[in-house]
């Protein structure tokens, strides 16, 4: 009787495995691109939020001064 071969040693499984490695490499590049896009978008949003906070701060200071002047 012959012993059953390990499934991974079958040529078809080996080829499939090499394709999986190629897919994983492509996925890795895609993931890195998405991370970079996310980081860039996050930085842009943070900058926009900071601009709005600065505008609100100026308006609040102006309003506070106006309230003090009329008190």
mmCIF file of C-alpha atoms in Angstrom:
data_model
loop_
_atom_site.group_PDB
_atom_site.id
_atom_site.type_symbol
_atom_site.label_atom_id
_atom_site.label_comp_id
_atom_site.label_asym_id
_atom_site.label_seq_id
_atom_site.Cartn_x
_atom_site.Cartn_y
_atom_site.Cartn_z
ATOM 1 C CA UNK A 1 0.000 0.000 0.000
ATOM 2 C CA UNK A 2 1.202 3.461 -0.790
ATOM 3 C CA UNK A 3 0.994 6.200 1.738
ATOM 4 C CA UNK A 4 -1.234 9.180 0.930
ATOM 5 C CA UNK A 5 0.724 12.196 -0.184
ATOM 6 C CA UNK A 6 0.571 15.430 1.674
ATOM 7 C CA UNK A 7 -1.990 17.633 -0.069
ATOM 8 C CA UNK A 8 0.410 20.582 -0.260
ATOM 9 C CA UNK A 9 2.979 18.528 -2.130
ATOM 10 C CA UNK A 10 0.593 18.033 -5.028
ATOM 11 C CA UNK A 11 1.714 20.222 -8.006
ATOM 12 C CA UNK A 12 -1.705 21.789 -8.379
ATOM 13 C CA UNK A 13 -1.665 22.883 -4.726
ATOM 14 C CA UNK A 14 1.856 24.243 -5.131
ATOM 15 C CA UNK A 15 0.786 26.353 -8.096
ATOM 16 C CA UNK A 16 -2.240 27.547 -6.227
ATOM 17 C CA UNK A 17 -0.003 28.499 -3.343
ATOM 18 C CA UNK A 18 2.266 30.590 -5.584
ATOM 19 C CA UNK A 19 -0.787 32.410 -6.937
ATOM 20 C CA UNK A 20 -1.865 33.120 -3.393
ATOM 21 C CA UNK A 21 1.543 34.656 -2.681
ATOM 22 C CA UNK A 22 1.182 36.917 -5.717
ATOM 23 C CA UNK A 23 -2.305 37.917 -4.581
ATOM 24 C CA UNK A 24 -0.981 38.620 -1.088
ATOM 25 C CA UNK A 25 1.738 40.871 -2.509
ATOM 26 C CA UNK A 26 -0.837 42.764 -4.588
ATOM 27 C CA UNK A 27 -3.097 43.062 -1.557
ATOM 28 C CA UNK A 28 -0.181 44.349 0.510
ATOM 29 C CA UNK A 29 0.525 47.125 -2.007
ATOM 30 C CA UNK A 30 -3.171 47.936 -2.193
ATOM 31 C CA UNK A 31 -3.420 48.067 1.596
ATOM 32 C CA UNK A 32 -0.405 50.390 1.786
ATOM 33 C CA UNK A 33 -1.926 52.666 -0.863
ATOM 34 C CA UNK A 34 -5.204 52.775 1.058
ATOM 35 C CA UNK A 35 -3.346 53.532 4.298
ATOM 36 C CA UNK A 36 -1.496 56.391 2.604
ATOM 37 C CA UNK A 37 -4.744 57.720 1.121
ATOM 38 C CA UNK A 38 -6.409 57.478 4.522
ATOM 39 C CA UNK A 39 -3.514 59.279 6.213
ATOM 40 C CA UNK A 40 -3.569 62.048 3.607
ATOM 41 C CA UNK A 41 -7.347 62.436 3.892
ATOM 42 C CA UNK A 42 -7.129 62.476 7.687
ATOM 43 C CA UNK A 43 -4.467 65.197 7.578
ATOM 44 C CA UNK A 44 -6.577 67.248 5.175
ATOM 45 C CA UNK A 45 -9.629 66.940 7.413
ATOM 46 C CA UNK A 46 -7.572 67.809 10.497
ATOM 47 C CA UNK A 47 -6.294 70.929 8.730
ATOM 48 C CA UNK A 48 -9.818 71.945 7.718
ATOM 49 C CA UNK A 49 -11.069 71.407 11.274
ATOM 50 C CA UNK A 50 -8.209 73.516 12.663
ATOM 51 C CA UNK A 51 -9.090 76.350 10.273
ATOM 52 C CA UNK A 52 -12.722 76.240 11.404
ATOM 53 C CA UNK A 53 -11.673 76.152 15.072
ATOM 54 C CA UNK A 54 -9.485 79.213 14.544
ATOM 55 C CA UNK A 55 -12.407 81.064 12.909
ATOM 56 C CA UNK A 56 -14.724 80.099 15.764
ATOM 57 C CA UNK A 57 -12.120 81.190 18.308
ATOM 58 C CA UNK A 58 -11.871 84.631 16.680
ATOM 59 C CA UNK A 59 -15.666 84.948 16.606
ATOM 60 C CA UNK A 60 -15.908 83.897 20.254
ATOM 61 C CA UNK A 61 -13.278 86.453 21.286
ATOM 62 C CA UNK A 62 -15.112 89.144 19.324
ATOM 63 C CA UNK A 63 -18.431 88.175 20.892
ATOM 64 C CA UNK A 64 -16.892 88.075 24.359
ATOM 65 C CA UNK A 65 -15.428 91.558 23.856
ATOM 66 C CA UNK A 66 -18.790 92.857 22.609
ATOM 67 C CA UNK A 67 -20.538 91.430 25.675
ATOM 68 C CA UNK A 68 -17.983 93.082 27.986
ATOM 69 C CA UNK A 69 -18.379 96.410 26.189
ATOM 70 C CA UNK A 70 -22.173 96.360 26.618
ATOM 71 C CA UNK A 71 -22.108 95.177 30.238
#
